[in-house]
Amino acid sequence: MIPEKMIEVLKHEGVVSIVTQDIESHVVNTWNSYLKIIEGEKVLIPAGGMNTTEGNLKENSRVLMT
């Protein structure tokens, strides 16, 4: 379940940092308004052009977000 605080934060525009890791850590940024909460337990993050992020997720599905 997604914490209520995160849901509240996503209601306001701001920057989201997405951190993935394969051999090395990789950080990309997007805007809150691009994130969508699905069924109260998943966050959909459009990743167009985030090729390194996509590649890292194929090897290691863990993601950190701020």
Tab-separated table of C-alpha atoms in Angstrom:
chain	number	residue	atom	x	y	z
A	1	MET	CA	0.000	0.000	0.000
A	2	ILE	CA	1.267	3.479	-0.843
A	3	PRO	CA	1.655	5.676	2.268
A	4	GLU	CA	-0.879	8.511	2.591
A	5	LYS	CA	1.968	11.035	2.888
A	6	MET	CA	3.278	10.060	-0.556
A	7	ILE	CA	-0.202	10.380	-2.053
A	8	GLU	CA	-0.510	13.860	-0.506
A	9	VAL	CA	2.923	14.937	-1.822
A	10	LEU	CA	2.058	13.782	-5.358
A	11	LYS	CA	-0.905	16.171	-5.416
A	12	HIS	CA	1.534	19.097	-5.678
A	13	GLU	CA	3.906	19.708	-8.582
A	14	GLY	CA	7.548	19.053	-7.839
A	15	VAL	CA	10.553	17.021	-8.904
A	16	VAL	CA	10.785	13.281	-8.381
A	17	SER	CA	14.203	11.620	-8.376
A	18	ILE	CA	14.290	7.978	-9.437
A	19	VAL	CA	17.341	5.926	-8.466
A	20	THR	CA	18.112	2.522	-10.000
A	21	GLN	CA	21.192	0.354	-9.806
A	22	ASP	CA	22.893	-2.265	-11.916
A	23	ILE	CA	26.693	-2.132	-11.872
A	24	GLU	CA	26.509	1.559	-10.890
A	25	SER	CA	23.766	3.760	-9.441
A	26	HIS	CA	21.790	5.914	-11.872
A	27	VAL	CA	19.548	8.901	-11.058
A	28	VAL	CA	16.927	10.513	-13.319
A	29	ASN	CA	14.279	13.139	-12.579
A	30	THR	CA	10.690	13.654	-13.637
A	31	TRP	CA	7.705	15.714	-12.436
A	32	ASN	CA	5.099	14.618	-9.859
A	33	SER	CA	2.315	15.183	-12.381
A	34	TYR	CA	3.687	12.363	-14.585
A	35	LEU	CA	3.306	9.758	-11.827
A	36	LYS	CA	0.003	7.912	-11.593
A	37	ILE	CA	-1.192	5.787	-8.689
A	38	ILE	CA	-2.833	2.566	-9.835
A	39	GLU	CA	-5.204	0.610	-7.553
A	40	GLY	CA	-3.737	2.301	-4.470
A	41	GLU	CA	-0.642	0.110	-4.465
A	42	LYS	CA	1.381	0.763	-7.620
A	43	VAL	CA	2.991	3.883	-9.058
A	44	LEU	CA	3.103	4.142	-12.845
A	45	ILE	CA	6.129	6.163	-13.988
A	46	PRO	CA	6.388	6.967	-17.701
A	47	ALA	CA	10.027	6.329	-18.571
A	48	GLY	CA	10.320	7.581	-22.158
A	49	GLY	CA	13.973	8.142	-22.944
A	50	MET	CA	15.133	6.684	-19.627
A	51	ASN	CA	17.104	3.933	-21.361
A	52	THR	CA	19.646	3.357	-18.582
A	53	THR	CA	16.853	3.262	-15.999
A	54	GLU	CA	14.950	0.710	-18.066
A	55	GLY	CA	18.069	-1.419	-18.524
A	56	ASN	CA	18.863	-1.321	-14.812
A	57	LEU	CA	15.332	-2.437	-13.932
A	58	LYS	CA	15.726	-5.527	-16.119
A	59	GLU	CA	18.652	-6.579	-13.901
A	60	ASN	CA	17.523	-5.191	-10.524
A	61	SER	CA	13.888	-4.235	-9.918
A	62	ARG	CA	14.586	-2.184	-6.777
A	63	VAL	CA	13.866	1.549	-7.088
A	64	LEU	CA	14.406	4.437	-4.675
A	65	MET	CA	12.362	7.608	-5.139
A	66	THR	CA	12.516	11.018	-3.512
